Amino acid sequence: MPRKTHAPDLIRVSALHGYIELIESKLVNPDALLSRVGLDRKQLTEPNNFIQYQQLIELLKITAKELNLPYFGLELGRWQSLNILGSVGYLIGNCDTLETALKNLTKYYHIHQNSADLLLEIGQDYVKLSFLIRSNLKISVYHGADLALSVGVNLLKQLTDDKIKLHRLELPHSCDENPCVYRQALGQVPAFNCAHTALVFDKKYLKLAIKNSDKQLFSILSQQIAHLKDTKRENMSDHVEVLIKQYLLHEEFGINLIAEKLSMSARSLQRHLTQHGTTFRELVDDVRCNLAHQYLIESSLSLSNISDILSFSNYSEFTRAFKRWYGIPPKDYRKSHSS
């Protein structure tokens, strides 16, 4: 089983911006739904308050079920924009270009949420912005992924004054309902059963200027944010876990590749990890364990495909590892969690 997270998985309550209004527009009392996850209306009035990420996920799931809205995360995301990010939103809104804005967003996203990471990959032709859940929660994050994707689309459109055209959208879960709902909400149907929640667009858009940005204000905000309390789990093992998720499918995946990304030798990396009470092999095992659960529960990927995505040499090796983690074969695990 994976190591337990020492720090609580938190997210600013602004992630629920628009929730009260949206629920009331459906002629439903939001207070009853909030109370079921230990929240109340008053908590949602202060955007800088933090709640546990599990509370947000459970609230989305309960609301979707009670209102019979399987795409509730998508709908809530349409109510949100840069303002939910608070000081980080103001900062990126005053960057000179989209590239600078996204680099600052990924750098400071932990101020908004410490239970996930944003990764920016700039390739030869395309750019990929990925949302990676860092939490080890064993609950469905289906609606959380929809919410993140919907918010991501809105943010990119707002930053570029709606000039950006997204090449591809990706979600880690399957789609059991009508996919046309995604087209209505996002402008296109995402690719499902992917490794992570992600947005892909042409590299040329990085040069787009941010409308009405203010260099002086950007400088002031940068200094202010640098002094904010850091809620991120800042240690070597956390950084390595993120890189493992990012490069697990890379043909040269291994400690040498991860060490290279951290600008150090493999020996130095292993020494740092030992000081944190873990090893590279243990971290890879943790990442695989958590991703295996997600893919089995959220996606409709075949067991062999999941084995490949987790970079096991063969299906038998994956099965042995899974039985070590959860005590039963992956096939039985998926069946026991099916609704």
XYZ file of N, CA and C in Angstrom, residues 68-317:
750
model
N -28.964 14.548 -10.285
C -28.961 13.751 -11.510
C -28.254 14.501 -12.640
N -27.075 15.059 -12.290
C -26.251 15.790 -13.246
C -24.878 15.128 -13.305
N -24.719 14.097 -14.139
C -23.443 13.371 -14.182
C -22.263 14.238 -14.598
N -22.547 15.403 -15.191
C -21.473 16.288 -15.629
C -21.418 17.547 -14.776
N -21.708 17.409 -13.483
C -21.762 18.586 -12.619
C -20.426 19.329 -12.567
N -19.313 18.583 -12.559
C -17.997 19.226 -12.529
C -17.792 20.146 -13.712
N -18.227 19.715 -14.887
C -18.125 20.550 -16.092
C -18.925 21.838 -15.931
N -20.135 21.685 -15.434
C -21.026 22.832 -15.311
C -20.502 23.840 -14.295
N -19.988 23.359 -13.167
C -19.449 24.265 -12.160
C -18.230 24.999 -12.691
N -17.406 24.316 -13.459
C -16.208 24.927 -14.012
C -16.502 26.106 -14.924
N -17.669 26.103 -15.546
C -18.035 27.193 -16.455
C -18.317 28.484 -15.704
N -18.504 28.408 -14.381
C -18.746 29.583 -13.559
C -17.432 30.220 -13.091
N -16.307 29.583 -13.392
C -15.054 29.993 -12.779
C -14.045 30.539 -13.787
N -13.180 31.409 -13.286
C -12.163 32.028 -14.129
C -10.940 32.350 -13.277
N -10.120 33.288 -13.721
C -8.884 33.620 -13.019
C -9.099 34.003 -11.560
N -10.250 34.561 -11.257
C -10.470 35.073 -9.908
C -10.439 33.983 -8.838
N -10.673 32.725 -9.196
C -10.654 31.678 -8.174
C -9.236 31.445 -7.655
N -8.216 31.880 -8.398
C -6.830 31.663 -8.005
C -6.294 32.756 -7.094
N -7.104 33.763 -6.796
C -6.683 34.822 -5.895
C -5.453 35.559 -6.383
N -4.453 35.699 -5.506
C -3.241 36.445 -5.850
C -2.499 35.828 -7.030
N -2.555 34.502 -7.150
C -1.901 33.841 -8.287
C -2.606 34.219 -9.584
N -3.934 34.336 -9.539
C -4.688 34.746 -10.715
C -4.348 36.162 -11.149
N -4.225 37.060 -10.174
C -3.841 38.434 -10.497
C -2.441 38.468 -11.101
N -1.554 37.643 -10.568
C -0.185 37.605 -11.062
C -0.132 37.185 -12.520
N -0.748 36.041 -12.849
C -0.653 35.543 -14.221
C -1.448 36.423 -15.181
N -2.458 37.124 -14.664
C -3.220 38.034 -15.512
C -2.444 39.278 -15.888
N -1.312 39.490 -15.208
C -0.470 40.653 -15.504
C 0.884 40.263 -16.081
N 1.008 39.027 -16.560
C 2.202 38.601 -17.280
C 2.156 39.161 -18.692
N 3.294 39.202 -19.356
C 3.324 39.796 -20.697
C 2.829 38.842 -21.783
N 3.124 37.546 -21.644
C 2.713 36.565 -22.652
C 2.074 35.350 -21.993
N 1.432 34.535 -22.799
C 0.817 33.310 -22.284
C 1.886 32.382 -21.715
N 3.036 32.320 -22.348
C 4.104 31.454 -21.856
C 4.519 31.850 -20.442
N 4.744 33.131 -20.219
C 5.132 33.609 -18.894
C 4.025 33.334 -17.884
N 2.772 33.511 -18.311
C 1.635 33.288 -17.423
C 1.562 31.826 -16.987
N 1.728 30.900 -17.927
C 1.629 29.478 -17.595
C 2.812 29.006 -16.755
N 3.976 29.565 -16.985
C 5.135 29.198 -16.178
C 4.946 29.668 -14.731
N 4.360 30.840 -14.559
C 4.093 31.328 -13.201
C 2.947 30.556 -12.554
N 1.972 30.165 -13.369
C 0.848 29.388 -12.850
C 1.329 28.055 -12.311
N 2.164 27.354 -13.058
C 2.668 26.056 -12.597
C 3.605 26.225 -11.402
N 4.315 27.335 -11.345
C 5.250 27.580 -10.249
C 4.526 27.838 -8.929
N 3.410 28.575 -8.998
C 2.736 29.005 -7.772
C 1.379 28.330 -7.540
N 1.050 27.327 -8.330
C -0.266 26.701 -8.197
C -0.476 26.114 -6.795
N 0.600 25.707 -6.136
C 0.485 25.103 -4.805
C -0.126 26.063 -3.792
N -0.076 27.369 -4.060
C -0.688 28.336 -3.155
C -2.203 28.176 -3.164
N -2.741 27.756 -4.306
C -4.179 27.507 -4.434
C -4.550 26.115 -3.970
N -3.718 25.135 -4.308
C -4.025 23.738 -4.004
C -2.744 22.949 -3.823
N -2.594 22.261 -2.691
C -1.385 21.464 -2.490
C -1.631 19.986 -2.745
N -2.832 19.662 -3.221
C -3.177 18.261 -3.468
C -3.063 17.882 -4.941
N -2.504 18.784 -5.745
C -2.328 18.500 -7.174
C -1.179 19.343 -7.713
N -0.666 18.954 -8.857
C 0.387 19.693 -9.539
C -0.055 20.033 -10.953
N 0.408 21.158 -11.441
C 0.255 21.504 -12.843
C 1.613 21.350 -13.510
N 1.663 20.639 -14.618
C 2.907 20.441 -15.350
C 2.792 21.056 -16.738
N 3.792 21.809 -17.115
C 3.829 22.450 -18.434
C 4.931 21.807 -19.255
N 4.538 21.116 -20.322
C 5.505 20.469 -21.213
C 5.488 21.175 -22.561
N 6.607 21.756 -22.942
C 6.715 22.486 -24.208
C 7.497 21.632 -25.197
N 6.801 21.097 -26.178
C 7.433 20.251 -27.181
C 7.832 21.034 -28.414
N 8.175 20.324 -29.451
C 8.610 20.967 -30.687
C 7.466 21.696 -31.387
N 6.271 21.111 -31.351
C 5.127 21.700 -32.034
C 3.972 22.052 -31.093
N 3.828 21.275 -30.019
C 2.673 21.463 -29.145
C 3.086 21.666 -27.687
N 2.162 22.254 -26.949
C 2.332 22.472 -25.514
C 1.268 21.665 -24.787
N 1.655 21.050 -23.676
C 0.712 20.256 -22.906
C 0.698 20.739 -21.462
N -0.479 21.108 -20.989
C -0.666 21.519 -19.604
C -1.447 20.417 -18.903
N -0.814 19.747 -17.927
C -1.420 18.590 -17.269
C -1.741 18.884 -15.815
N -2.848 18.300 -15.356
C -3.294 18.411 -13.968
C -3.132 17.047 -13.327
N -2.244 16.943 -12.327
C -1.942 15.663 -11.702
C -2.363 15.679 -10.243
N -3.262 14.788 -9.875
C -3.681 14.662 -8.482
C -2.544 14.036 -7.680
N -2.161 14.697 -6.580
C -1.099 14.166 -5.734
C -1.660 13.350 -4.575
N -2.951 13.437 -4.398
C -3.575 12.779 -3.247
C -3.636 11.274 -3.428
N -3.587 10.556 -2.291
C -3.739 9.103 -2.303
C -5.160 8.690 -1.960
N -6.112 9.594 -2.126
C -7.496 9.311 -1.784
C -8.020 8.132 -2.593
N -8.693 7.232 -1.912
C -9.277 6.090 -2.603
C -10.766 6.344 -2.847
N -11.063 7.480 -3.468
C -12.428 7.806 -3.862
C -12.389 8.275 -5.304
N -13.538 8.307 -5.930
C -13.613 8.723 -7.320
C -13.255 10.196 -7.473
N -12.365 10.492 -8.420
C -12.035 11.898 -8.714
C -12.597 12.283 -10.084
N -13.573 11.524 -10.565
C -14.202 11.753 -11.867
C -14.637 13.205 -12.023
N -15.432 13.692 -11.068
C -15.967 15.050 -11.164
C -14.878 16.096 -10.951
N -13.865 15.751 -10.165
C -12.751 16.672 -9.973
C -11.963 16.877 -11.254
N -11.806 15.811 -12.031
C -11.102 15.923 -13.312
C -11.902 16.772 -14.291
N -13.220 16.557 -14.325
C -14.082 17.376 -15.189
C -14.010 18.849 -14.800
N -14.029 19.106 -13.494
C -13.950 20.485 -13.012
C -12.623 21.113 -13.408
N -11.532 20.397 -13.210
C -10.208 20.923 -13.541
C -10.086 21.227 -15.028
N -10.608 20.332 -15.866
C -10.519 20.541 -17.308
C -11.357 21.741 -17.734
N -12.552 21.857 -17.185
C -13.439 22.965 -17.526
C -12.823 24.301 -17.112
N -12.259 24.339 -15.902
C -11.604 25.563 -15.431
C -10.391 25.875 -16.299
N -9.622 24.843 -16.660
C -8.443 25.048 -17.490
C -8.769 25.667 -18.838
N -9.837 25.177 -19.462
C -10.268 25.739 -20.746
C -10.646 27.203 -20.586
N -11.388 27.511 -19.522
C -11.801 28.888 -19.281
C -10.614 29.808 -19.032
N -9.631 29.330 -18.282
C -8.457 30.142 -17.982
C -7.672 30.469 -19.249
N -7.465 29.474 -20.100
C -6.717 29.713 -21.334
C -7.450 30.684 -22.250
N -8.760 30.559 -22.305
C -9.544 31.470 -23.129
C -9.490 32.893 -22.583
N -9.563 33.002 -21.250
C -9.527 34.329 -20.644
C -8.161 34.984 -20.825
N -7.102 34.219 -20.645
C -5.754 34.769 -20.769
C -5.441 35.226 -22.189
N -6.019 34.544 -23.178
C -5.721 34.861 -24.581
C -6.832 35.644 -25.258
N -7.787 36.120 -24.464
C -8.924 36.856 -25.013
C -9.652 36.019 -26.066
N -9.759 34.722 -25.770
C -10.482 33.744 -26.595
C -9.827 33.512 -27.967
N -8.531 33.785 -28.074
C -7.841 33.607 -29.353
C -7.244 32.209 -29.519
N -7.132 31.473 -28.421
C -6.488 30.165 -28.486
C -7.453 29.104 -29.020
N -6.912 28.183 -29.806
C -7.667 27.031 -30.289
C -6.985 25.786 -29.750
N -7.705 25.036 -28.947
C -7.127 23.863 -28.304
C -7.070 22.688 -29.269
N -5.920 22.072 -29.332
C -5.714 20.945 -30.252
C -6.349 19.655 -29.721
N -6.270 19.474 -28.386
C -6.739 18.220 -27.806
C -6.984 18.407 -26.315
N -8.009 17.758 -25.806
C -8.296 17.716 -24.382
C -8.250 16.255 -23.938
N -7.759 16.001 -22.741
C -7.615 14.632 -22.270
C -8.190 14.480 -20.871
N -8.827 13.337 -20.623
C -9.363 13.000 -19.308
C -8.962 11.574 -18.943
N -8.686 11.310 -17.662
C -8.247 9.966 -17.266
C -9.376 8.958 -17.098
N -10.620 9.433 -17.090
C -11.732 8.507 -16.877
C -12.442 8.174 -18.187
N -13.337 7.211 -18.113
C -14.129 6.836 -19.285
C -15.359 7.731 -19.367
N -16.112 7.592 -20.434
C -17.334 8.382 -20.601
C -18.499 7.428 -20.813
N -19.333 7.309 -19.784
C -20.460 6.388 -19.857
C -21.750 7.070 -20.306
N -21.731 8.400 -20.321
C -22.913 9.159 -20.725
C -22.706 9.727 -22.118
N -23.516 10.711 -22.480
C -23.434 11.325 -23.807
C -22.230 12.260 -23.898
N -21.224 11.946 -24.731
C -20.025 12.789 -24.831
C -20.290 14.155 -25.444
N -21.444 14.322 -26.102
C -21.763 15.621 -26.716
C -21.871 16.729 -25.673
N -22.141 16.345 -24.428
C -22.206 17.337 -23.359
C -20.851 18.029 -23.207
N -19.770 17.278 -23.417
C -18.435 17.856 -23.333
C -18.216 18.873 -24.454
N -18.727 18.558 -25.628
C -18.587 19.499 -26.745
C -19.309 20.811 -26.434
N -20.479 20.710 -25.836
C -21.239 21.916 -25.489
C -20.521 22.738 -24.428
N -19.893 22.072 -23.466
C -19.245 22.773 -22.359
C -17.838 23.253 -22.699
N -17.104 22.461 -23.486
C -15.693 22.741 -23.722
C -15.359 23.113 -25.157
N -16.317 22.918 -26.062
C -16.044 23.229 -27.466
C -15.567 22.036 -28.258
N -15.254 20.936 -27.606
C -14.828 19.715 -28.274
C -14.937 18.547 -27.305
N -14.975 17.342 -27.866
C -15.053 16.135 -27.041
C -13.635 15.708 -26.684
N -13.329 15.531 -25.396
C -11.974 15.121 -24.995
C -11.682 13.678 -25.394
N -10.412 13.338 -25.350
C -10.005 11.944 -25.457
C -10.092 11.361 -24.053
N -10.769 10.237 -23.897
C -10.966 9.633 -22.585
C -9.951 8.509 -22.345
N -9.895 8.048 -21.107
C -8.982 6.968 -20.719
C -7.522 7.322 -20.961
N -7.183 8.590 -20.738
C -5.799 9.046 -20.898
C -5.062 8.962 -19.553
N -3.780 9.237 -19.588
C -2.978 9.125 -18.366
C -3.368 10.169 -17.334
N -3.651 11.390 -17.801
C -3.961 12.484 -16.883
C -4.966 13.443 -17.509
N -5.445 14.385 -16.712
C -6.249 15.490 -17.234
C -5.293 16.470 -17.893
N -5.533 16.839 -19.143
C -4.568 17.687 -19.844
C -5.217 18.489 -20.965
N -4.561 19.607 -21.301
C -4.949 20.451 -22.423
C -3.743 20.589 -23.337
N -3.943 20.380 -24.623
C -2.859 20.436 -25.599
C -3.185 21.502 -26.641
N -2.198 22.351 -26.954
C -2.425 23.395 -27.955
C -1.132 23.693 -28.708
N -1.273 24.358 -29.845
C -0.138 24.690 -30.697
C 0.839 25.610 -29.975
N 2.123 25.349 -30.140
C 3.176 26.100 -29.463
C 3.151 27.586 -29.798
N 2.628 27.933 -30.977
C 2.622 29.331 -31.407
C 1.834 30.225 -30.457
N 0.865 29.642 -29.750
C 0.020 30.451 -28.874
C 0.756 30.955 -27.635
N 1.900 30.368 -27.327
C 2.673 30.834 -26.177
C 3.105 32.292 -26.324
N 3.203 32.755 -27.572
C 3.657 34.120 -27.815
C 2.540 35.156 -27.700
N 1.306 34.686 -27.543
C 0.189 35.625 -27.439
C 0.370 36.556 -26.244
N 0.130 37.842 -26.472
C 0.252 38.829 -25.397
C -0.976 38.780 -24.501
N -0.763 38.979 -23.205
C -1.871 39.038 -22.255
C -2.462 40.445 -22.299
N -3.731 40.535 -22.625
C -4.393 41.833 -22.783
C -4.468 42.572 -21.450
N -4.139 43.876 -21.498
C -4.234 44.772 -20.332
C -3.310 44.373 -19.187
N -2.222 43.677 -19.485
C -1.273 43.320 -18.424
C -0.487 44.557 -17.992
N -0.029 44.535 -16.744
C 0.673 45.679 -16.156
C 1.993 45.187 -15.577
N 3.121 45.593 -16.187
C 4.435 45.125 -15.749
C 4.744 45.538 -14.313
N 4.377 46.761 -13.961
C 4.652 47.231 -12.607
C 3.859 46.438 -11.572
N 2.604 46.181 -11.890
C 1.767 45.398 -10.986
C 2.287 43.972 -10.884
N 2.759 43.436 -12.003
C 3.336 42.093 -12.003
C 4.526 42.023 -11.049
N 5.376 43.045 -11.089
C 6.554 43.081 -10.226
C 6.154 43.121 -8.753
N 5.148 43.923 -8.428
C 4.674 44.038 -7.044
C 4.080 42.720 -6.570
N 3.240 42.116 -7.422
C 2.590 40.859 -7.057
C 3.605 39.733 -6.885
N 4.649 39.726 -7.724
C 5.684 38.698 -7.634
C 6.370 38.743 -6.280
N 6.646 39.963 -5.799
C 7.292 40.123 -4.497
C 6.356 39.679 -3.365
N 5.074 39.994 -3.506
C 4.114 39.623 -2.472
C 3.950 38.109 -2.383
N 3.822 37.469 -3.533
C 3.618 36.021 -3.551
C 4.833 35.281 -3.015
N 6.002 35.836 -3.239
C 7.225 35.198 -2.753
C 7.245 35.109 -1.232
N 6.475 35.957 -0.562
C 6.455 35.976 0.891
C 5.247 35.227 1.476
N 4.395 34.697 0.607
C 3.254 33.952 1.112
C 3.697 32.645 1.742
N 2.933 32.196 2.718
C 3.249 30.919 3.355
C 3.152 29.802 2.340
N 4.176 28.978 2.261
C 4.232 27.893 1.285
C 3.509 26.666 1.815
N 2.397 26.313 1.169
C 1.628 25.143 1.600
C 2.022 23.877 0.844
N 3.013 23.995 -0.033
C 3.402 22.834 -0.828
C 4.284 21.876 -0.023
N 4.173 20.603 -0.309
C 5.006 19.625 0.370
C 6.373 19.619 -0.303
N 7.234 20.551 0.155
C 8.500 20.775 -0.519
C 9.592 19.841 0.003
N 9.745 18.697 -0.603
C 10.914 17.872 -0.321
C 11.226 17.060 -1.571
N 12.393 16.458 -1.568
C 12.874 15.782 -2.764
C 11.938 14.668 -3.226
N 11.401 13.898 -2.298
C 10.543 12.783 -2.695
C 9.288 13.260 -3.408
N 8.744 14.420 -2.991
C 7.562 14.958 -3.670
C 7.881 15.336 -5.112
N 9.009 15.994 -5.299
C 9.417 16.376 -6.654
C 9.618 15.142 -7.529
N 10.250 14.128 -6.955
C 10.518 12.900 -7.714
C 9.215 12.203 -8.089
N 8.240 12.175 -7.174
C 6.950 11.546 -7.480
C 6.282 12.211 -8.677
N 6.330 13.539 -8.735
C 5.733 14.262 -9.853
C 6.422 13.883 -11.158
N 7.752 13.813 -11.130
C 8.499 13.468 -12.336
C 8.257 12.020 -12.755
N 8.081 11.146 -11.789
C 7.778 9.749 -12.116
C 6.461 9.674 -12.876
N 5.448 10.387 -12.400
C 4.158 10.404 -13.094
C 4.313 10.946 -14.508
N 5.146 11.971 -14.644
C 5.296 12.618 -15.940
C 6.043 11.750 -16.946
N 7.041 11.003 -16.474
C 7.921 10.286 -17.401
C 7.794 8.766 -17.323
N 6.750 8.280 -16.659
C 6.604 6.827 -16.485
C 6.551 6.082 -17.814
N 5.992 6.726 -18.834
C 5.862 6.081 -20.141
C 7.066 6.337 -21.058
N 8.001 7.124 -20.600
C 9.167 7.446 -21.424
C 10.001 6.189 -21.654
N 10.496 6.027 -22.866
C 11.231 4.798 -23.200
C 12.514 4.649 -22.391
N 13.043 5.750 -21.881
C 14.270 5.697 -21.083
C 13.982 5.897 -19.597
N 12.726 5.628 -19.177
C 12.350 5.866 -17.786
C 13.226 5.070 -16.823
N 13.630 5.737 -15.769
C 14.456 5.124 -14.735
C 15.083 6.205 -13.890
N 15.851 5.809 -12.906
C 16.432 6.787 -11.995
C 17.393 7.731 -12.701
N 18.076 7.252 -13.733
C 19.008 8.118 -14.465
C 18.277 9.259 -15.158
N 17.118 8.951 -15.760
C 16.340 9.980 -16.442
C 15.806 11.007 -15.435
N 15.257 10.536 -14.315
C 14.702 11.444 -13.316
C 15.805 12.299 -12.706
N 16.957 11.703 -12.448
C 18.085 12.455 -11.895
C 18.521 13.547 -12.875
N 18.510 13.212 -14.154
C 18.877 14.198 -15.184
C 17.921 15.378 -15.165
N 16.620 15.113 -14.988
C 15.623 16.184 -14.955
C 15.809 17.078 -13.723
N 16.441 16.532 -12.701
C 16.702 17.302 -11.485
C 18.124 17.858 -11.454
N 18.842 17.676 -12.574
C 20.218 18.193 -12.715
C 21.149 17.643 -11.636
N 21.072 16.351 -11.417
C 21.978 15.705 -10.461
C 22.273 14.293 -10.930
N 23.214 13.654 -10.279
C 23.546 12.277 -10.629
C 22.558 11.329 -9.958
N 22.465 10.119 -10.489
C 21.574 9.124 -9.908
C 21.998 8.802 -8.477
N 23.293 8.775 -8.240
C 23.790 8.484 -6.888
C 23.375 9.575 -5.905
N 23.492 10.836 -6.338
C 23.102 11.947 -5.468
C 21.602 11.906 -5.179
N 20.814 11.592 -6.207
C 19.371 11.512 -6.025
C 19.016 10.429 -5.016
N 19.626 9.267 -5.164
C 19.320 8.185 -4.239
C 19.730 8.538 -2.813
N 20.827 9.269 -2.685
C 21.275 9.681 -1.355
C 20.266 10.633 -0.712
N 19.758 11.588 -1.500
C 18.746 12.526 -1.004
C 17.483 11.789 -0.580
N 17.061 10.821 -1.382
C 15.848 10.071 -1.062
C 16.036 9.241 0.205
N 17.213 8.682 0.384
C 17.500 7.912 1.589
C 17.374 8.791 2.827
N 17.805 10.050 2.692
C 17.693 10.988 3.811
C 16.229 11.270 4.156
N 15.341 11.101 3.178
C 13.906 11.287 3.410
C 13.214 9.968 3.747
N 14.008 8.921 3.959
C 13.452 7.649 4.398
C 12.789 6.831 3.315
N 13.222 7.005 2.068
C 12.616 6.235 0.985
C 13.662 5.959 -0.088
N 13.257 5.262 -1.152
C 14.139 4.974 -2.289
C 13.383 5.252 -3.579
N 14.112 5.309 -4.667
C 13.478 5.540 -5.962
C 12.504 4.415 -6.291
N 12.900 3.187 -6.004
C 12.034 2.038 -6.292
C 10.733 2.117 -5.498
N 10.827 2.536 -4.228
C 9.619 2.665 -3.407
C 8.691 3.746 -3.938
N 9.250 4.848 -4.420
C 8.427 5.926 -4.961
C 7.724 5.483 -6.247
N 8.438 4.763 -7.101
C 7.823 4.236 -8.322
C 6.689 3.287 -7.951
N 6.907 2.482 -6.933
C 5.885 1.540 -6.480
C 4.654 2.292 -5.975
N 4.872 3.377 -5.215
C 3.759 4.172 -4.702
C 2.947 4.783 -5.834
N 3.656 5.373 -6.818
C 2.971 6.015 -7.940
C 2.158 4.983 -8.717
N 2.757 3.846 -9.006
C 2.049 2.796 -9.745
C 0.818 2.315 -8.980
N 0.971 2.150 -7.663
C -0.135 1.678 -6.823
C -1.321 2.627 -6.909
N -1.075 3.914 -6.764
C -2.160 4.896 -6.781
C -2.771 5.054 -8.175
N -1.914 5.057 -9.210
C -2.432 5.181 -10.572
C -3.217 3.946 -10.984
N -2.778 2.785 -10.544
C -3.491 1.545 -10.877
C -4.916 1.612 -10.348
N -5.078 2.069 -9.107
C -6.418 2.228 -8.536
C -7.240 3.179 -9.396
N -6.657 4.328 -9.745
C -7.396 5.329 -10.527
C -7.844 4.774 -11.862
N -6.927 4.130 -12.582
C -7.258 3.632 -13.920
C -8.298 2.511 -13.867
N -8.214 1.663 -12.857
C -9.164 0.559 -12.745
C -10.564 1.058 -12.421
N -10.655 2.084 -11.595
C -11.955 2.574 -11.145
C -12.535 3.622 -12.083
N -11.681 4.522 -12.588
C -12.173 5.663 -13.363
C -12.259 5.398 -14.865
N -11.385 4.557 -15.385
C -11.311 4.376 -16.836
C -11.888 3.042 -17.272
N -12.012 2.890 -18.580
C -12.432 1.604 -19.144
C -11.275 0.945 -19.887
N -10.060 1.349 -19.562
C -8.873 0.752 -20.165
C -8.804 -0.740 -19.824
N -8.311 -1.519 -20.755
C -8.144 -2.947 -20.491
C -7.022 -3.129 -19.472
N -7.005 -4.267 -18.818
C -5.978 -4.536 -17.815
C -4.588 -4.547 -18.440
N -4.488 -5.043 -19.651
C -3.184 -5.066 -20.317
C -2.723 -3.654 -20.666
N -3.672 -2.791 -21.042
C -3.307 -1.404 -21.334
C -2.835 -0.688 -20.073
N -3.508 -0.943 -18.961
C -3.092 -0.340 -17.695
C -1.689 -0.812 -17.324
N -1.437 -2.080 -17.533
C -0.108 -2.623 -17.269
C 0.951 -1.898 -18.094
N 0.635 -1.637 -19.370
C 1.577 -0.935 -20.247
C 1.777 0.508 -19.799
N 0.688 1.192 -19.447
C 0.769 2.588 -19.029
C 1.621 2.740 -17.770
N 1.566 1.727 -16.911
C 2.348 1.768 -15.674
C 3.773 1.246 -15.875
N 4.102 0.959 -17.142
C 5.464 0.559 -17.532
C 5.930 -0.754 -16.898
N 5.006 -1.696 -16.736
C 5.415 -3.031 -16.320
C 5.897 -3.787 -17.553
N 6.857 -4.682 -17.358
C 7.418 -5.405 -18.503
C 6.412 -6.375 -19.109
N 5.478 -6.872 -18.283
C 4.437 -7.756 -18.796
C 3.257 -7.760 -17.825
N 2.156 -8.346 -18.250
C 0.936 -8.343 -17.444
C 1.097 -9.146 -16.156
N 1.861 -10.215 -16.204
C 2.063 -11.047 -15.017
C 2.756 -10.255 -13.910
N 3.718 -9.429 -14.305
C 4.427 -8.603 -13.320
C 3.463 -7.603 -12.682
